[in-house]
XYZ file of C-alpha atoms in Angstrom:
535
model
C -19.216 -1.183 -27.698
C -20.045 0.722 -30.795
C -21.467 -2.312 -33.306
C -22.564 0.027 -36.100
C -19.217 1.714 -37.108
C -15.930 -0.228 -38.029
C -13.238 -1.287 -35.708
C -10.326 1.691 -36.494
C -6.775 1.893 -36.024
C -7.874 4.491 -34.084
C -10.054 2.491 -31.680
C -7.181 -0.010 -31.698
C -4.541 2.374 -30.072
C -6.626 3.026 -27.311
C -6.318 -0.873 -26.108
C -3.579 -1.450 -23.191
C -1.407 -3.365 -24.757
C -1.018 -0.018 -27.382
C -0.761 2.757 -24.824
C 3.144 2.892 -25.436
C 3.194 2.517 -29.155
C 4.346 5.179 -31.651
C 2.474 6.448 -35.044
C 5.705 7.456 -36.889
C 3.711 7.522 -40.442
C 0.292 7.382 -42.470
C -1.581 9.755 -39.077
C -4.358 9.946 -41.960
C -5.530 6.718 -41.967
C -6.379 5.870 -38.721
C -9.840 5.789 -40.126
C -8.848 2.760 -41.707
C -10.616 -0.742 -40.254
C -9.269 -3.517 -38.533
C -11.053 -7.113 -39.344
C -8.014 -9.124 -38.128
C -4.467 -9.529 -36.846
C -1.307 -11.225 -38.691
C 1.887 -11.945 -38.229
C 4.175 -11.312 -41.350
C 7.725 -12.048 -41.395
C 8.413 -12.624 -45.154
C 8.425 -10.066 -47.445
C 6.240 -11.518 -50.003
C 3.229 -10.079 -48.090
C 0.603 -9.919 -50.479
C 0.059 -13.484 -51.031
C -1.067 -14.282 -47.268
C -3.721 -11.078 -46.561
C -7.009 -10.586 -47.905
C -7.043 -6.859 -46.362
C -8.294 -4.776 -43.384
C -5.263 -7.021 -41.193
C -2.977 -4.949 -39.244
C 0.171 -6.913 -39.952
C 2.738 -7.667 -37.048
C 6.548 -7.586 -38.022
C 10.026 -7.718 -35.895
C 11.882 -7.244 -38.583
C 13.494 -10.540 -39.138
C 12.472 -10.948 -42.408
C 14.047 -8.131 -43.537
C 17.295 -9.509 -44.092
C 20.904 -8.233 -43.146
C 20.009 -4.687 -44.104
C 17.377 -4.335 -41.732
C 15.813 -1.776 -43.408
C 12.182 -1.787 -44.520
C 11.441 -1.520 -48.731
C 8.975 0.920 -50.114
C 8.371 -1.927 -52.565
C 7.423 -4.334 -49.603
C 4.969 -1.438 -48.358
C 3.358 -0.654 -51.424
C 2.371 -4.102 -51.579
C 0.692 -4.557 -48.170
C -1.349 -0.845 -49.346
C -2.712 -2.358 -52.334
C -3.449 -5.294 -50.656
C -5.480 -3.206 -48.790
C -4.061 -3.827 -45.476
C -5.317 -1.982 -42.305
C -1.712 -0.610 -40.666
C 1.654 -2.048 -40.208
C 3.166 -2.220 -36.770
C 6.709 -2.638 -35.849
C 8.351 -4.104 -32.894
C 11.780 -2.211 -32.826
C 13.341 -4.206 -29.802
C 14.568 -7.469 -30.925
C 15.593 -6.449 -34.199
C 16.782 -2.691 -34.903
C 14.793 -1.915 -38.345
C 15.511 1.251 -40.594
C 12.199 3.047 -41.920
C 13.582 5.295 -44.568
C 12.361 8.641 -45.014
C 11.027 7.741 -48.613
C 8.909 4.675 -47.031
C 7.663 7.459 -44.591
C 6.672 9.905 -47.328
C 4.865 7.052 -49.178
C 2.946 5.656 -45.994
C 2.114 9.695 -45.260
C 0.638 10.535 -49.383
C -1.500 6.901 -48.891
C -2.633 7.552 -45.419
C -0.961 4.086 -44.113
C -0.230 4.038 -40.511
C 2.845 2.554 -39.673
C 3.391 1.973 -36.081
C 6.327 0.925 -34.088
C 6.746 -0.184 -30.504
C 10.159 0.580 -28.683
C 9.426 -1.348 -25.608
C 9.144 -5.318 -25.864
C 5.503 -6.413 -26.446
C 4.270 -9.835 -26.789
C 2.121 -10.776 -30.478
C 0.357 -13.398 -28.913
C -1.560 -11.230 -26.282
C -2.156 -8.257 -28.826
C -3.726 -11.222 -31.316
C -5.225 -12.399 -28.369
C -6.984 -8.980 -27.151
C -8.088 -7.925 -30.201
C -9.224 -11.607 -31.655
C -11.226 -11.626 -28.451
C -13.088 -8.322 -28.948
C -13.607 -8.734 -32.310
C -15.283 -11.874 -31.894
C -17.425 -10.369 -28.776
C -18.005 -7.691 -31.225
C -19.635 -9.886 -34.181
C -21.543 -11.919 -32.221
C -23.431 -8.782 -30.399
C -23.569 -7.788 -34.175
C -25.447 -10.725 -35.043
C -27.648 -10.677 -31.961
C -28.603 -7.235 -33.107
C -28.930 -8.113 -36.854
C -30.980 -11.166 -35.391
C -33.243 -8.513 -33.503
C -34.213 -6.125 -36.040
C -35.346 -8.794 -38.899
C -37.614 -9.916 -36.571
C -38.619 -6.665 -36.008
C -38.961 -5.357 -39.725
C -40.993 -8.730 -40.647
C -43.215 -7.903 -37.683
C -43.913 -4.496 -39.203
C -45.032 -5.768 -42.193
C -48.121 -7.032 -40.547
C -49.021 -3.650 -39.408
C -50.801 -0.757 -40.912
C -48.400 1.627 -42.442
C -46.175 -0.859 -42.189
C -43.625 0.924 -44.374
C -43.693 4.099 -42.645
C -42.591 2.012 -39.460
C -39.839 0.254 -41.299
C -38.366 3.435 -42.429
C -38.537 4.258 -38.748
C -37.041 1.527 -37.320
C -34.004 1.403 -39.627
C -33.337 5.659 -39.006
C -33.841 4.463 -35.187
C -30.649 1.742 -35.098
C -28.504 3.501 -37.900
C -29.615 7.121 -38.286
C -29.745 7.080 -41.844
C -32.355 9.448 -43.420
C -34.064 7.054 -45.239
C -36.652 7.199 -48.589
C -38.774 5.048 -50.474
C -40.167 6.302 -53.980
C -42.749 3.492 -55.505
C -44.159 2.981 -58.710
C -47.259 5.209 -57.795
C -44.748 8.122 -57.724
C -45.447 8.491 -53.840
C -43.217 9.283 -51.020
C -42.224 8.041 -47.714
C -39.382 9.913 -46.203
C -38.175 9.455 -42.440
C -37.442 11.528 -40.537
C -40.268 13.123 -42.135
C -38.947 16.970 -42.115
C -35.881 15.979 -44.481
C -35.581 16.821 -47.902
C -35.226 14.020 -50.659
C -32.072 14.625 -52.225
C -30.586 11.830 -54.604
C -27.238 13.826 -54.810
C -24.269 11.425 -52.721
C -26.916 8.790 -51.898
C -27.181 4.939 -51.553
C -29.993 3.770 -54.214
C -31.142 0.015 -53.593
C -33.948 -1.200 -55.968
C -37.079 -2.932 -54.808
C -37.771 -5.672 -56.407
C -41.239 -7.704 -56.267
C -42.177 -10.734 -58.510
C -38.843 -9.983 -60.547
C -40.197 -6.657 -60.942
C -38.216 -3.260 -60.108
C -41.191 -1.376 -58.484
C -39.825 0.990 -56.516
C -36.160 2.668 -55.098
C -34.720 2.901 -51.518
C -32.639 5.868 -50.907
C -30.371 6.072 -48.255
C -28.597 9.195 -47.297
C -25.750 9.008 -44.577
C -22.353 10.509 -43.401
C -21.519 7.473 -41.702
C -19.458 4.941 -43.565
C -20.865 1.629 -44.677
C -19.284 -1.705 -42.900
C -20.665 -5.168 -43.339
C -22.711 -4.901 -40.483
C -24.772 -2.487 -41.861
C -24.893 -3.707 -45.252
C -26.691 -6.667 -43.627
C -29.333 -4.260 -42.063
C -29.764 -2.765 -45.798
C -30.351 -6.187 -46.795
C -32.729 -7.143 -44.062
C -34.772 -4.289 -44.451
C -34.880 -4.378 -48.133
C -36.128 -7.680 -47.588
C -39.020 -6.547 -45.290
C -39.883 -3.701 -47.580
C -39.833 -6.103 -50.401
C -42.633 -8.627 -48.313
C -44.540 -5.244 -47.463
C -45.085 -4.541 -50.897
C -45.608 -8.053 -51.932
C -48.205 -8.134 -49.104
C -49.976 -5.245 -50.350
C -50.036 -6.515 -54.108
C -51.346 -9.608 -53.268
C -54.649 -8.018 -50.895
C -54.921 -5.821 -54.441
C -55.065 -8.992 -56.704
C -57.439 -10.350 -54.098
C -59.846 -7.132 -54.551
C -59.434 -7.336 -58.009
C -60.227 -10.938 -58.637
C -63.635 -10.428 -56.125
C -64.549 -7.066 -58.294
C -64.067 -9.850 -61.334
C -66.863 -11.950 -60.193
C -69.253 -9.430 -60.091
C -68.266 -7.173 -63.016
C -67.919 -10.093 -65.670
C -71.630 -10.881 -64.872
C -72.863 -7.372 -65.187
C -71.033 -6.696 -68.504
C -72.779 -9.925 -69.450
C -76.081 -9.234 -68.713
C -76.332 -10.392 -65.350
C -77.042 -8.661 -61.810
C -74.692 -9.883 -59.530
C -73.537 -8.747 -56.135
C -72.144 -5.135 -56.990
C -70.502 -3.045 -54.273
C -73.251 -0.953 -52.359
C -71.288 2.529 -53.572
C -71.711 1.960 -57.035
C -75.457 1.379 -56.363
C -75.213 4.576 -54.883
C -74.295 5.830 -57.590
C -77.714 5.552 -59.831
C -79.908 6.052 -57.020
C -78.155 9.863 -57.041
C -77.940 10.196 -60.390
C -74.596 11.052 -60.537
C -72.937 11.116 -64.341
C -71.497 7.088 -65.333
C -70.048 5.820 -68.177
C -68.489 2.386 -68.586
C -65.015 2.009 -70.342
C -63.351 -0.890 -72.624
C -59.521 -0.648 -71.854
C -57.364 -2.185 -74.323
C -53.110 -2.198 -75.380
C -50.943 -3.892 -77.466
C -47.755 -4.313 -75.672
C -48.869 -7.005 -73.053
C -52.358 -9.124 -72.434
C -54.316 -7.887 -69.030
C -54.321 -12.115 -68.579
C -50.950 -11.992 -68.497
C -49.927 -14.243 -65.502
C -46.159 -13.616 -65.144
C -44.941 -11.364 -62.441
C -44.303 -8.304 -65.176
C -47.914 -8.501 -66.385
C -49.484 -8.854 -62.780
C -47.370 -6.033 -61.381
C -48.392 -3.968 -64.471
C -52.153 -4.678 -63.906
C -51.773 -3.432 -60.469
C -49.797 -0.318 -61.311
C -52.039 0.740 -64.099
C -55.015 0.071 -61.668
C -53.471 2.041 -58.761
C -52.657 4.564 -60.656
C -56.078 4.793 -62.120
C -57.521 5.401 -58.832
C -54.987 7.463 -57.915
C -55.527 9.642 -61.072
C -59.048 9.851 -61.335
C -60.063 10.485 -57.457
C -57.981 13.976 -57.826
C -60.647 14.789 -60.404
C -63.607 13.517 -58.464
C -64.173 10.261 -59.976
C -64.705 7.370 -58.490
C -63.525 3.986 -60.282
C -64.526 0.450 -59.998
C -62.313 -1.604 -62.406
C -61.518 -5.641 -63.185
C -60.184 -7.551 -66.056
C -62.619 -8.606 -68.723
C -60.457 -11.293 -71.185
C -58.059 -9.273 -72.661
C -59.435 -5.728 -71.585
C -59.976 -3.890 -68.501
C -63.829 -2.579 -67.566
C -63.531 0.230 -65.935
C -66.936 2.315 -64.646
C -65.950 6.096 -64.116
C -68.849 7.751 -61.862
C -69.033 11.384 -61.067
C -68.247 11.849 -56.984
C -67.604 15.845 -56.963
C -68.935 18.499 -59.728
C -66.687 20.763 -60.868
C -68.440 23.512 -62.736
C -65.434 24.742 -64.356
C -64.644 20.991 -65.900
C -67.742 19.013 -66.968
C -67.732 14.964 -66.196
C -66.993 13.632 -69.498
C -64.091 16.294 -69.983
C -62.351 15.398 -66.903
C -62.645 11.651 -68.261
C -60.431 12.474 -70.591
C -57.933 14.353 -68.680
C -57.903 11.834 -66.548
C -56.740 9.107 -68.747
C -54.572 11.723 -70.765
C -53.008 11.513 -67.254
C -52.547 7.923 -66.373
C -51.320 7.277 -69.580
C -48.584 9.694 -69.791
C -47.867 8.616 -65.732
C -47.466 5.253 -66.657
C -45.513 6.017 -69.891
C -43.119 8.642 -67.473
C -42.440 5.244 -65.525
C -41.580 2.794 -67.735
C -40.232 5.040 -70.855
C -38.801 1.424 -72.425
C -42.297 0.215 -73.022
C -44.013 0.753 -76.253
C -47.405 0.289 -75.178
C -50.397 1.825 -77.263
C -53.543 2.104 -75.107
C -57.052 2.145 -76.513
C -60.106 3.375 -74.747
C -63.494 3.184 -75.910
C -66.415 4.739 -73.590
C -69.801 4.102 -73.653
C -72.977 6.853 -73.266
C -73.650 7.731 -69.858
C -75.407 5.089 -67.728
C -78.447 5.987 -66.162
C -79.105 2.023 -64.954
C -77.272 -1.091 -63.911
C -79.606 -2.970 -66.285
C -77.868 -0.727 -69.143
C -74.466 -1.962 -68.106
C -74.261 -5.160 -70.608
C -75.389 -2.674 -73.505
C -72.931 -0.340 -72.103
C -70.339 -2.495 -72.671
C -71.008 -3.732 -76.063
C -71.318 -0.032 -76.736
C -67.420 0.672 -75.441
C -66.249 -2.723 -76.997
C -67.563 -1.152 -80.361
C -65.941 2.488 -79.811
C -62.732 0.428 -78.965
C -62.989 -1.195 -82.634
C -61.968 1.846 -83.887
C -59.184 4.072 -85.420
C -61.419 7.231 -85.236
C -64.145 8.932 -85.453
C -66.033 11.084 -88.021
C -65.564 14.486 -88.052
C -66.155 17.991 -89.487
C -63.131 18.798 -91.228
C -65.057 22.472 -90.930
C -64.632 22.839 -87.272
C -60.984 21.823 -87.115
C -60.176 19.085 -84.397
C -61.454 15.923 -83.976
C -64.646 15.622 -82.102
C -65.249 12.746 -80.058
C -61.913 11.243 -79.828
C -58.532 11.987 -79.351
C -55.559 10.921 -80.603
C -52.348 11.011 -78.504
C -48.603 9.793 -78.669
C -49.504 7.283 -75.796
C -53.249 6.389 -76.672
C -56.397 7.179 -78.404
C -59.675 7.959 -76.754
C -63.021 7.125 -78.226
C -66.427 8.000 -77.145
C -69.226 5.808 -78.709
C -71.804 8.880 -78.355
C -69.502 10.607 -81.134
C -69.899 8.101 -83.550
C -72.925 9.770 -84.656
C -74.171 7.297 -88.206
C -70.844 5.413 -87.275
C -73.209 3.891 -84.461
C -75.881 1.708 -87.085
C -72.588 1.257 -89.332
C -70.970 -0.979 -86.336
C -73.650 -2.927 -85.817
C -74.261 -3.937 -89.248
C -72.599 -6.348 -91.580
C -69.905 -4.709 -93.264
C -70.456 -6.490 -96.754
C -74.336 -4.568 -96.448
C -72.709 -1.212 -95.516
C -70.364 -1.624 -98.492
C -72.899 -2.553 -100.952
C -75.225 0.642 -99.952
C -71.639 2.557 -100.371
C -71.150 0.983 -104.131
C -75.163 1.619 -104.806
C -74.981 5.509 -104.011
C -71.140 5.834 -104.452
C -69.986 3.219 -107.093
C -69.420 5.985 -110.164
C -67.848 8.139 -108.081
C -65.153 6.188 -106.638
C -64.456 4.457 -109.715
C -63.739 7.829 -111.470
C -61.643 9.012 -108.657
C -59.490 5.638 -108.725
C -59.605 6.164 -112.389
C -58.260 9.746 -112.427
C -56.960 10.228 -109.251
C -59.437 12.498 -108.564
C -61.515 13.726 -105.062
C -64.767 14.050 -106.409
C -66.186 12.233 -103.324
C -64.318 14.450 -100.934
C -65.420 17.815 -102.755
C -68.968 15.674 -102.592
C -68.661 15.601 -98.728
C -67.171 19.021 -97.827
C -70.456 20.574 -99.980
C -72.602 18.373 -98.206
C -70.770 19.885 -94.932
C -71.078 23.736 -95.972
C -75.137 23.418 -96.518
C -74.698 23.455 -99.985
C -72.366 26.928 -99.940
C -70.345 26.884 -103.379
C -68.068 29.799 -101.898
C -67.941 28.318 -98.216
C -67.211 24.787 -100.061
C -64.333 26.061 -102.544
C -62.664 27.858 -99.429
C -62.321 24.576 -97.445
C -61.024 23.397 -100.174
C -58.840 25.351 -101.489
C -59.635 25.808 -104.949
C -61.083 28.074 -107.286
C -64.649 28.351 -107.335
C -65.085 28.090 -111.253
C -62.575 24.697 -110.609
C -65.545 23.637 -107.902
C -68.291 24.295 -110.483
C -66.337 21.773 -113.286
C -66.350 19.170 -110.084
C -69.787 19.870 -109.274
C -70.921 19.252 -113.198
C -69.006 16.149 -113.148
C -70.711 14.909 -110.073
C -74.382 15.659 -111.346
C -73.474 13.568 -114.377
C -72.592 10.953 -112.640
C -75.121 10.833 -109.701
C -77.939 12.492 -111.687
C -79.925 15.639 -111.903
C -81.741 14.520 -108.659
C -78.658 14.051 -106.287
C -79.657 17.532 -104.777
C -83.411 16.686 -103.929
C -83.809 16.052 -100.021
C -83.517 12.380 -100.208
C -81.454 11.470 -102.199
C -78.733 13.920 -100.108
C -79.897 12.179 -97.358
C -78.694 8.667 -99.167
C -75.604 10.273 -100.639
C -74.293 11.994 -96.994
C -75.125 8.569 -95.316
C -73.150 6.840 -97.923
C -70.260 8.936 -97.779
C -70.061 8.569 -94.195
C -70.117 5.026 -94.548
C -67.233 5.198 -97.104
C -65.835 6.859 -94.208
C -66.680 3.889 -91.473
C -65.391 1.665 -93.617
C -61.637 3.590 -94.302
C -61.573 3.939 -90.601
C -62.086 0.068 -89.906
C -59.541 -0.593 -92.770
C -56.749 1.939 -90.859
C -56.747 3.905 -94.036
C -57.317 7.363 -95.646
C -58.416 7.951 -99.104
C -58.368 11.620 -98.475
């Protein structure tokens, strides 16, 4: 007995009680299924089938005519009714040719017997092996849950599902998570989306992943139910695995919240490793604005996990190792240099790598809006460095950007994506004693070197500060300093006459340029902290 596939027409003409009985119309559809037997004398049909019934008649119904109405017909077809069968004896019924033609285009067997045959032992027969039929079904179905939930305690549990359900049904079978990974069985098929059966999984409310399901064979109930049973499984598999990840995390939580604060803790043995071979370390501040890494709802604790597997994911292909764990509302992450590449340095592949989780993340969720922030400290030589390491990336994470030479094109330091920016606290340069100082001091030193200057150029609408800067920049160069920017050079001498009598003949002399260039890059700082450009 064949559980998986439906119970045809087809199947159903090869019972005894059938042997003698006559396809006269609709030899197409004998693919349709049988899920019951009627009898239907009356000709308003439709009212007493719910479809996949192969309908008895004699033919008493019909009326004095005896002859069976297309209209009657069309009804049991859209009431999507397995086949019609006929007992010609009793009652001598005329199938028109039109009803024939019709039953033929809509591939609806009509069948009629021209030897007496009883109703009660065909609804008997196939009543019986129906029934026998749906309770080995849901022996079966019975069978294999117990068998998928047992997988899920096992390593590669997933693989093994995928197994077992190509084993009983012979679907070729896919999974593609949110890490972008995938498990395909049997394992020499092709993933091909084209004509397939796509069945979300969901975990904590949260879509994080697709089933695929490719087959020729035609779904019945029964195997719906083994869809559902193993989507189930693969559901608790996942679930499984997310909750020994939020376990890790948490225990990497202990001890990173203590070393970020000062405090030695017990830290994994590899990261100890780590300093005892020198190997390059920096420690990262992780910020967004879209959701909170304290999030507790199942969106924000599947996201944590993502992000984090997909960290590790991302970085180990560039041959860093990460150790990572929520810190309030940000994410500590220590990068450490496992494999040189002498092509790539360290810090260069730091930023690949998160120009690469960022856009992978942003690639699977292209609804959410998120804005990431990264600030990185200098490279650690020493646990004991890791709480200044951390205020150091906390600081770098504070801001917009970073200072740079408008001479040498690009940014240094930092870079500024559609998805993110990326800030190194090394390239801060005086932007480092400007962040840890009060901001009211750093303003008043900008006013006491600065003050004329910006008042003329709010006055006037003028960039007298900016042309002060880009000389400062060129060494002094008059001709280097008017090509930068773009102006004349006698229109750069006027500026430069305005400036000395404003700042004074002195504003040259080695000192005071010292003040001046460490008050215009404080001018700078403080733009930067206010998210705005005067220039």
């Amino acid at each position: 007995m064949n559980i998986l596939d439906s119970f045809t027409v087809a199947e159903m003409l090869k019972r005894p009680l059938f042997q003698k009985a006559k396809v006269i119309a609709g030899q197409g559809g004998l693919n349709r299924a049988v899920r019951w037997v009627h009898v239907l004398e009356i000709l308003d049909g439709s009212s007493y089938v719910k479809g996949g019934e192969l309908v008895l008649m004699t033919g008493v119904g019909l009326g004095e005519e005896k002859e069976l109405k297309l209209d009657y017909v069309r009804e049991l077809v859209e009431s999507k009714v397995a086949a019609l069968s006929i007992e010609m004896v009793h009652q001598f019924v005329v199938i028109p040719e039109a009803v024939k033609r019709f039953a033929d285009e809509r591939q609806f067997p009509i069948i009629i017997f021209e030897e007496p045959v009883s109703f009660v032992e065909i609804t008997q027969d196939i009543h019986t092996w129906l029934i026998a039929r749906h309770q080995d079904q849901l022996l079966s179905l019975e069978r294999i849950s117990t068998q998928f939930l047992q997988l899920t305690l096992q390593p590669q549990g997933l693989r093994k599902i995928l197994q077992l359900l190509h084993k009983e049904t012979g679907f070729v079978v896919w999974i593609e998570d949110y890490l972008g990974k995938t498990f395909i069985y049997p394992e020499t098929e092709t993933p091909l989306k084209k004509n397939t059966l796509r069945r979300p999984i969901t975990v904590l409310e949260v879509n994080i992943g697709e089933l695929y399901i490719k087959t020729t064979r035609k779904l019945t109930e029964y195997l719906n139910l083994i869809i559902d049973r193993v989507m189930i499984a693969i559901a608790q598999e996942y679930l499984r695995q997310f909750l020994s990840e939020e376990w890790e995390l948490e225990e990497g939580k202990r001890w990173m919240v203590d070393l970020v604060g000062g405090k030695r803790g017990e830290v994994p043995s590899s990261l100890l490793g780590v300093f005892e071979k020198r190997k390059n370390c920096v420690l990262c501040a992780l910020s967004q604005d879209e959701w909170t890494f304290a999030d507790e709802s199942g969106l924000g604790r599947v996201f944590l996990v993502q992000l984090i597997r997909m960290m590790q994911h991302v970085f180990e292909q560039k041959g860093i190792k990460v150790w990572v764990a929520p810190v309030e509302n940000r994410l500590a992450i220590i990068l450490a240099e496992q494999q040189t590449f002498a092509a790539d340095p360290f810090i260069a592949r730091v930023d690949k790598g998160f120009d690469m989780l960022f856009a992978q993340f942003r690639r699977l969720h292209p609804r959410l809006t998120t804005r990431w922030k990264v600030g990185v400290s200098h490279r650690l030589d020493h646990l004991d460095r890791m709480a200044k390491a951390w205020e150091e990336a906390c600081l770098a994470l504070s801001m917009d950007e970073v200072p740079r030479d408008d001479l040498q094109g690009d940014e240094e330091g930092s870079a500024v994506m559609a998805t993110h920016t990326l800030i190194h606290y090394e390239k801060l340069r005086a932007w480092q004693l400007f962040l840890h100082m009060d901001t009211a001091a750093v303003q008043s030193f900008v006013d006491l070197h600065l003050g004329p200057l910006l008042q003329y150029d709010a006055r006037n609408k003028t960039n007298l500060v900016r042309t002060l800067e880009v000389y400062f920049q060129t060494g002094l160069q008059k001709q280097q300093t008017a090509k930068s920017l773009f102006i004349h050079r006698q229109t750069l001498y006027y500026r430069l006459e305005q400036i000395a009598a404003m700042l004074g003949d002195d504003w040259e002399a080695p000192a005071r340029r010292l003040a001046l260039e460490t008050a215009v890059s404080g001018y700078r700082f403080l733009s930067a902290r206010q998210k705005k450009r005067d220039w």
